[in-house]
Amino acid sequence: MAGVEIGGLSTVYPNGVRAVDGLDLGVVDGELFALLGPSGCGKTTLLRTIAGLEQATDGKVLIGGRDVTREQPGSRGVAMVFQDYALFPHMTVAENIAYPLRVRRAPKARQREVAERTAAGLSLSGLLDRRPGQLSGGQQQRTALARAVAVEADVLLLDEPLSNLDARLRLEARTFLKRLQRELALTTVFVTHDQAEALALADRIAVMESGRIRQLGTPREVFQRP
Ligand code: ADP
Ligand code: ADP
């Protein structure tokens, strides 16, 4: 369990693009938080900087009150799901999901148990022995989400997590995320460009523009303002 505190954060790419520009944001412990905004406003870069996959040029990132700005991704207590899923093509769905446990040298039986349990919540049970190349986009997306959950991180960072799902699976994945929040009190920050998605899922929403937060509040507050 951990909140995320971001202060004066800037991320400048080597080509000079200031993708995150002096941004302040607090995500409360256990919150489901949505980042909205037009393409190119810096949502992905912000997530990647929280995860430690991009180096902050300026400012601080605190997770659970701990300053992780200079820490490696692996020690920050976060798990991230990428837009392109980044699954291991030579591993089965079960092996992909259990990978974070394998890295920690968890017993084989436990790896299988976590893979099965997580897969069940995302309608992946029948696919555990397939490889990513034999899955639809939506199935790959859910496998990536299941693998991130298996990290058992305090903070889950999701880049467009439901973009590839049809209406039924989207509803199921929403229920899954809500349940994670309820049962594990997981802090989740998800990027979306879909207002309906943010409205359905988020406790609070931040609307980004040019590397900064333009608006912040509950879905009600954000969508009712002119
Ligand atoms: P998004 O859907 O978040 O807008 P994009 O399609 O813009 O993502 O970018 C896809 C990938 O290309 C990302 O990994 C991003 O980091 C990278 N990228 C985007 N813009 C640039 C750029 N100007 N120079 C180099 N890489 C870029
Ligand atoms: P969003 O996720 O909101 O679409 P991004 O974080 O992908 O926004 O991109 C923010 C800005 O940074 C854009 O101008 C994009 O072109 C640029 N950008 C993204 N990735 C890179 C990169 N690897 N190198 C250079 N510029 C990038």
CSV table of C-alpha atoms and ligand atoms in Angstrom, one decimal:
chain,number,residue,atom,x,y,z
A,1,MET,CA,0.0,0.0,0.0
A,2,ALA,CA,1.4,3.3,-1.0
A,3,GLY,CA,0.4,6.7,-2.4
A,4,VAL,CA,2.4,8.6,-5.0
A,5,GLU,CA,3.6,12.1,-4.5
A,6,ILE,CA,5.0,14.0,-7.4
A,7,GLY,CA,6.6,17.4,-6.9
A,8,GLY,CA,8.0,19.8,-9.6
A,9,LEU,CA,8.6,16.9,-11.9
A,10,SER,CA,10.1,17.5,-15.3
A,11,THR,CA,11.1,14.9,-17.9
A,12,VAL,CA,13.0,16.2,-20.9
A,13,TYR,CA,14.0,13.9,-23.7
A,14,PRO,CA,17.5,14.1,-25.2
A,15,ASN,CA,16.0,15.8,-28.3
A,16,GLY,CA,14.8,18.6,-26.0
A,17,VAL,CA,11.1,17.8,-25.8
A,18,ARG,CA,9.9,18.7,-22.4
A,19,ALA,CA,7.2,15.9,-22.1
A,20,VAL,CA,6.5,16.5,-18.4
A,21,ASP,CA,6.9,20.1,-17.3
A,22,GLY,CA,7.0,21.0,-13.6
A,23,LEU,CA,4.2,18.8,-12.7
A,24,ASP,CA,2.7,18.4,-9.1
A,25,LEU,CA,0.4,15.5,-8.3
A,26,GLY,CA,-0.7,13.4,-5.3
A,27,VAL,CA,-2.3,10.1,-5.7
A,28,VAL,CA,-3.8,8.8,-2.5
A,29,ASP,CA,-3.0,5.3,-1.1
A,30,GLY,CA,-5.6,2.9,-2.6
A,31,GLU,CA,-6.9,5.3,-5.2
A,32,LEU,CA,-7.9,4.4,-8.7
A,33,PHE,CA,-6.6,7.4,-10.6
A,34,ALA,CA,-7.1,8.3,-14.3
A,35,LEU,CA,-4.8,10.5,-16.4
A,36,LEU,CA,-6.7,12.0,-19.3
A,37,GLY,CA,-5.6,14.3,-22.1
A,38,PRO,CA,-4.8,14.5,-25.8
A,39,SER,CA,-2.2,12.5,-27.5
A,40,GLY,CA,1.3,13.9,-26.9
A,41,CYS,CA,0.4,15.7,-23.7
A,42,GLY,CA,2.9,13.6,-21.7
A,43,LYS,CA,0.7,10.9,-20.1
A,44,THR,CA,2.9,7.9,-21.0
A,45,THR,CA,6.1,9.8,-20.1
A,46,LEU,CA,4.7,10.7,-16.7
A,47,LEU,CA,3.9,7.0,-16.0
A,48,ARG,CA,7.3,5.9,-17.3
A,49,THR,CA,9.0,8.5,-15.0
A,50,ILE,CA,7.0,7.3,-12.0
A,51,ALA,CA,8.1,3.7,-12.9
A,52,GLY,CA,11.7,4.8,-13.3
A,53,LEU,CA,11.9,3.9,-17.0
A,54,GLU,CA,12.6,7.5,-17.8
A,55,GLN,CA,14.9,9.6,-15.7
A,56,ALA,CA,13.4,12.7,-14.1
A,57,THR,CA,15.2,15.8,-15.2
A,58,ASP,CA,14.0,17.8,-12.3
A,59,GLY,CA,11.7,17.3,-9.2
A,60,LYS,CA,10.8,14.3,-7.1
A,61,VAL,CA,8.8,11.1,-7.1
A,62,LEU,CA,7.8,9.7,-3.7
A,63,ILE,CA,6.1,6.3,-3.3
A,64,GLY,CA,4.7,5.4,0.0
A,65,GLY,CA,6.5,8.4,1.4
A,66,ARG,CA,9.9,7.2,0.1
A,67,ASP,CA,11.9,9.3,-2.3
A,68,VAL,CA,12.5,6.9,-5.3
A,69,THR,CA,13.6,9.6,-7.8
A,70,ARG,CA,17.0,8.1,-8.2
A,71,GLU,CA,16.0,4.4,-7.7
A,72,GLN,CA,16.0,1.7,-10.3
A,73,PRO,CA,12.6,0.6,-11.6
A,74,GLY,CA,12.9,-2.8,-9.9
A,75,SER,CA,13.1,-1.3,-6.4
A,76,ARG,CA,10.3,1.2,-6.6
A,77,GLY,CA,7.4,-1.1,-5.7
A,78,VAL,CA,5.6,-0.4,-9.0
A,79,ALA,CA,4.4,-2.6,-11.8
A,80,MET,CA,3.6,-1.1,-15.3
A,81,VAL,CA,1.6,-2.4,-18.2
A,82,PHE,CA,2.7,-1.0,-21.5
A,83,GLN,CA,0.7,-0.1,-24.5
A,84,ASP,CA,2.4,-2.8,-26.5
A,85,TYR,CA,2.0,-5.4,-23.7
A,86,ALA,CA,5.7,-6.4,-23.9
A,87,LEU,CA,4.9,-10.1,-23.4
A,88,PHE,CA,7.6,-12.8,-23.7
A,89,PRO,CA,6.9,-14.5,-27.1
A,90,HIS,CA,8.6,-17.8,-26.2
A,91,MET,CA,6.7,-18.2,-22.9
A,92,THR,CA,3.2,-19.5,-22.4
A,93,VAL,CA,0.5,-17.3,-20.9
A,94,ALA,CA,0.9,-19.0,-17.5
A,95,GLU,CA,4.7,-18.5,-17.7
A,96,ASN,CA,4.2,-14.8,-18.7
A,97,ILE,CA,1.9,-14.2,-15.8
A,98,ALA,CA,4.1,-16.0,-13.3
A,99,TYR,CA,7.3,-14.4,-14.5
A,100,PRO,CA,7.6,-11.9,-11.7
A,101,LEU,CA,7.3,-14.8,-9.2
A,102,ARG,CA,9.9,-16.8,-11.1
A,103,VAL,CA,12.3,-13.8,-10.9
A,104,ARG,CA,11.8,-13.9,-7.1
A,105,ARG,CA,12.4,-17.7,-7.1
A,106,ALA,CA,8.9,-18.5,-5.8
A,107,PRO,CA,8.2,-22.3,-5.8
A,108,LYS,CA,6.8,-23.7,-9.0
A,109,ALA,CA,3.5,-24.7,-7.4
A,110,ARG,CA,3.0,-21.2,-6.2
A,111,GLN,CA,3.8,-19.8,-9.6
A,112,ARG,CA,1.1,-22.0,-11.2
A,113,GLU,CA,-1.4,-21.1,-8.4
A,114,VAL,CA,-1.0,-17.4,-8.9
A,115,ALA,CA,-1.1,-17.7,-12.7
A,116,GLU,CA,-4.4,-19.7,-12.5
A,117,ARG,CA,-6.0,-17.4,-9.9
A,118,THR,CA,-5.1,-14.2,-11.8
A,119,ALA,CA,-6.1,-15.7,-15.1
A,120,ALA,CA,-9.5,-16.7,-13.8
A,121,GLY,CA,-10.4,-13.1,-12.9
A,122,LEU,CA,-9.6,-12.1,-16.5
A,123,SER,CA,-11.2,-15.0,-18.4
A,124,LEU,CA,-7.8,-16.3,-19.4
A,125,SER,CA,-8.2,-19.8,-17.8
A,126,GLY,CA,-8.5,-21.6,-21.1
A,127,LEU,CA,-5.5,-19.9,-22.6
A,128,LEU,CA,-2.8,-20.7,-20.0
A,129,ASP,CA,-0.8,-23.0,-22.3
A,130,ARG,CA,-0.9,-20.7,-25.3
A,131,ARG,CA,1.9,-18.4,-26.5
A,132,PRO,CA,1.3,-14.7,-27.1
A,133,GLY,CA,1.5,-15.2,-30.9
A,134,GLN,CA,-1.7,-17.4,-30.6
A,135,LEU,CA,-3.7,-14.7,-28.7
A,136,SER,CA,-5.9,-11.9,-29.9
A,137,GLY,CA,-4.9,-8.3,-29.0
A,138,GLY,CA,-7.4,-8.2,-26.1
A,139,GLN,CA,-6.1,-11.6,-24.8
A,140,GLN,CA,-2.6,-10.3,-24.9
A,141,GLN,CA,-3.6,-7.1,-23.1
A,142,ARG,CA,-5.3,-9.1,-20.3
A,143,THR,CA,-2.2,-11.3,-20.0
A,144,ALA,CA,-0.1,-8.2,-19.6
A,145,LEU,CA,-2.4,-7.0,-16.9
A,146,ALA,CA,-2.4,-10.3,-15.1
A,147,ARG,CA,1.4,-10.3,-15.2
A,148,ALA,CA,1.5,-6.8,-13.7
A,149,VAL,CA,-0.8,-7.9,-10.9
A,150,ALA,CA,1.5,-10.9,-10.2
A,151,VAL,CA,4.3,-8.5,-9.4
A,152,GLU,CA,2.4,-7.8,-6.2
A,153,ALA,CA,3.6,-4.2,-6.3
A,154,ASP,CA,2.1,-1.4,-4.2
A,155,VAL,CA,1.4,0.7,-7.2
A,156,LEU,CA,0.0,-0.4,-10.6
A,157,LEU,CA,0.7,1.9,-13.6
A,158,LEU,CA,-1.4,1.1,-16.7
A,159,ASP,CA,-1.1,2.7,-20.1
A,160,GLU,CA,-4.4,2.5,-21.9
A,161,PRO,CA,-5.1,-0.9,-20.2
A,162,LEU,CA,-8.5,-1.6,-21.8
A,163,SER,CA,-8.1,0.0,-25.2
A,164,ASN,CA,-8.1,-3.3,-27.1
A,165,LEU,CA,-11.1,-4.9,-25.4
A,166,ASP,CA,-14.6,-5.3,-26.7
A,167,ALA,CA,-17.5,-4.1,-24.6
A,168,ARG,CA,-18.0,-7.3,-22.6
A,169,LEU,CA,-14.3,-7.8,-21.8
A,170,ARG,CA,-13.9,-4.2,-21.0
A,171,LEU,CA,-16.7,-4.5,-18.4
A,172,GLU,CA,-15.0,-7.6,-17.0
A,173,ALA,CA,-11.6,-5.9,-16.8
A,174,ARG,CA,-13.1,-2.9,-15.1
A,175,THR,CA,-14.7,-5.2,-12.5
A,176,PHE,CA,-11.3,-6.9,-12.1
A,177,LEU,CA,-9.5,-3.5,-11.5
A,178,LYS,CA,-12.2,-2.5,-9.0
A,179,ARG,CA,-11.8,-5.8,-7.2
A,180,LEU,CA,-8.0,-5.4,-7.0
A,181,GLN,CA,-8.6,-2.0,-5.5
A,182,ARG,CA,-11.1,-3.3,-2.9
A,183,GLU,CA,-9.3,-6.5,-2.0
A,184,LEU,CA,-5.6,-5.5,-2.2
A,185,ALA,CA,-6.1,-1.7,-1.7
A,186,LEU,CA,-3.8,-1.3,-4.7
A,187,THR,CA,-3.0,2.2,-5.8
A,188,THR,CA,-3.6,2.3,-9.6
A,189,VAL,CA,-2.8,5.1,-12.0
A,190,PHE,CA,-4.2,4.5,-15.5
A,191,VAL,CA,-3.8,6.5,-18.7
A,192,THR,CA,-6.8,6.8,-21.0
A,193,HIS,CA,-8.1,9.0,-23.7
A,194,ASP,CA,-11.6,7.7,-23.1
A,195,GLN,CA,-13.7,9.9,-20.9
A,196,ALA,CA,-16.3,7.1,-20.4
A,197,GLU,CA,-13.5,4.8,-19.1
A,198,ALA,CA,-12.3,7.4,-16.7
A,199,LEU,CA,-15.9,8.1,-15.5
A,200,ALA,CA,-16.6,4.5,-15.0
A,201,LEU,CA,-13.5,3.6,-13.1
A,202,ALA,CA,-11.7,6.5,-11.5
A,203,ASP,CA,-12.0,8.0,-8.0
A,204,ARG,CA,-10.3,11.1,-9.4
A,205,ILE,CA,-9.1,12.3,-12.7
A,206,ALA,CA,-6.3,14.5,-13.8
A,207,VAL,CA,-6.5,16.1,-17.2
A,208,MET,CA,-3.1,16.8,-18.7
A,209,GLU,CA,-2.0,19.4,-21.2
A,210,SER,CA,1.5,20.1,-22.4
A,211,GLY,CA,3.2,18.2,-19.7
A,212,ARG,CA,1.1,19.7,-16.8
A,213,ILE,CA,-2.1,19.0,-14.9
A,214,ARG,CA,-4.8,21.3,-16.3
A,215,GLN,CA,-7.7,20.0,-14.2
A,216,LEU,CA,-8.0,17.7,-11.2
A,217,GLY,CA,-10.9,16.3,-9.3
A,218,THR,CA,-13.6,13.6,-9.0
A,219,PRO,CA,-15.2,12.5,-12.3
A,220,ARG,CA,-18.2,14.7,-11.4
A,221,GLU,CA,-16.1,17.8,-10.8
A,222,VAL,CA,-14.0,17.3,-13.9
A,223,PHE,CA,-16.9,16.6,-16.3
A,224,GLN,CA,-19.4,19.1,-15.0
A,225,ARG,CA,-17.2,22.1,-15.2
A,226,PRO,CA,-17.5,24.1,-18.5
B,1,ADP,P1,1.0,7.6,-27.5
B,1,ADP,O1,0.0,6.6,-27.9
B,1,ADP,O2,1.3,7.5,-26.0
B,1,ADP,O3,0.8,9.0,-28.0
B,1,ADP,P2,3.0,7.5,-29.5
B,1,ADP,O4,2.4,6.6,-30.6
B,1,ADP,O5,3.1,8.9,-29.6
B,1,ADP,O6,2.4,7.0,-28.1
B,1,ADP,O7,4.5,6.9,-29.3
B,1,ADP,C1,4.8,5.5,-29.4
B,1,ADP,C2,6.3,5.3,-29.0
B,1,ADP,O8,7.1,6.2,-29.6
B,1,ADP,C3,6.5,5.5,-27.5
B,1,ADP,O9,7.4,4.5,-27.0
B,1,ADP,C4,7.1,6.9,-27.4
B,1,ADP,O10,8.0,6.9,-26.3
B,1,ADP,C5,7.9,7.0,-28.7
B,1,ADP,N1,7.9,8.4,-29.2
B,1,ADP,C6,6.9,9.2,-29.3
B,1,ADP,N2,7.3,10.4,-29.8
B,1,ADP,C7,8.6,10.3,-30.0
B,1,ADP,C8,9.6,11.1,-30.6
B,1,ADP,N3,9.3,12.4,-30.9
B,1,ADP,N4,10.9,10.7,-30.7
B,1,ADP,C9,11.2,9.4,-30.3
B,1,ADP,N5,10.3,8.6,-29.8
B,1,ADP,C10,9.0,9.0,-29.7
B,2,ADP,P1,1.0,10.9,-24.4
B,2,ADP,O1,1.2,9.6,-23.7
B,2,ADP,O2,0.1,11.8,-23.7
B,2,ADP,O3,0.5,10.6,-25.9
B,2,ADP,P2,3.8,11.0,-24.5
B,2,ADP,O4,4.3,11.0,-23.1
B,2,ADP,O5,3.9,9.8,-25.3
B,2,ADP,O6,2.4,11.6,-24.5
B,2,ADP,O7,4.6,12.1,-25.3
B,2,ADP,C1,4.8,13.5,-24.8
B,2,ADP,C2,5.7,14.2,-25.7
B,2,ADP,O8,7.0,13.7,-25.7
B,2,ADP,C3,5.3,14.2,-27.2
B,2,ADP,O9,5.6,15.4,-27.8
B,2,ADP,C4,6.1,13.1,-27.8
B,2,ADP,O10,6.4,13.3,-29.2
B,2,ADP,C5,7.4,13.2,-27.0
B,2,ADP,N1,8.1,12.0,-26.8
B,2,ADP,C6,7.6,10.8,-26.3
B,2,ADP,N2,8.5,9.8,-26.2
B,2,ADP,C7,9.7,10.4,-26.7
B,2,ADP,C8,11.0,9.9,-26.9
B,2,ADP,N3,11.4,8.7,-26.6
B,2,ADP,N4,11.9,10.8,-27.4
B,2,ADP,C9,11.6,12.1,-27.7
B,2,ADP,N5,10.3,12.6,-27.5
B,2,ADP,C10,9.4,11.8,-27.0
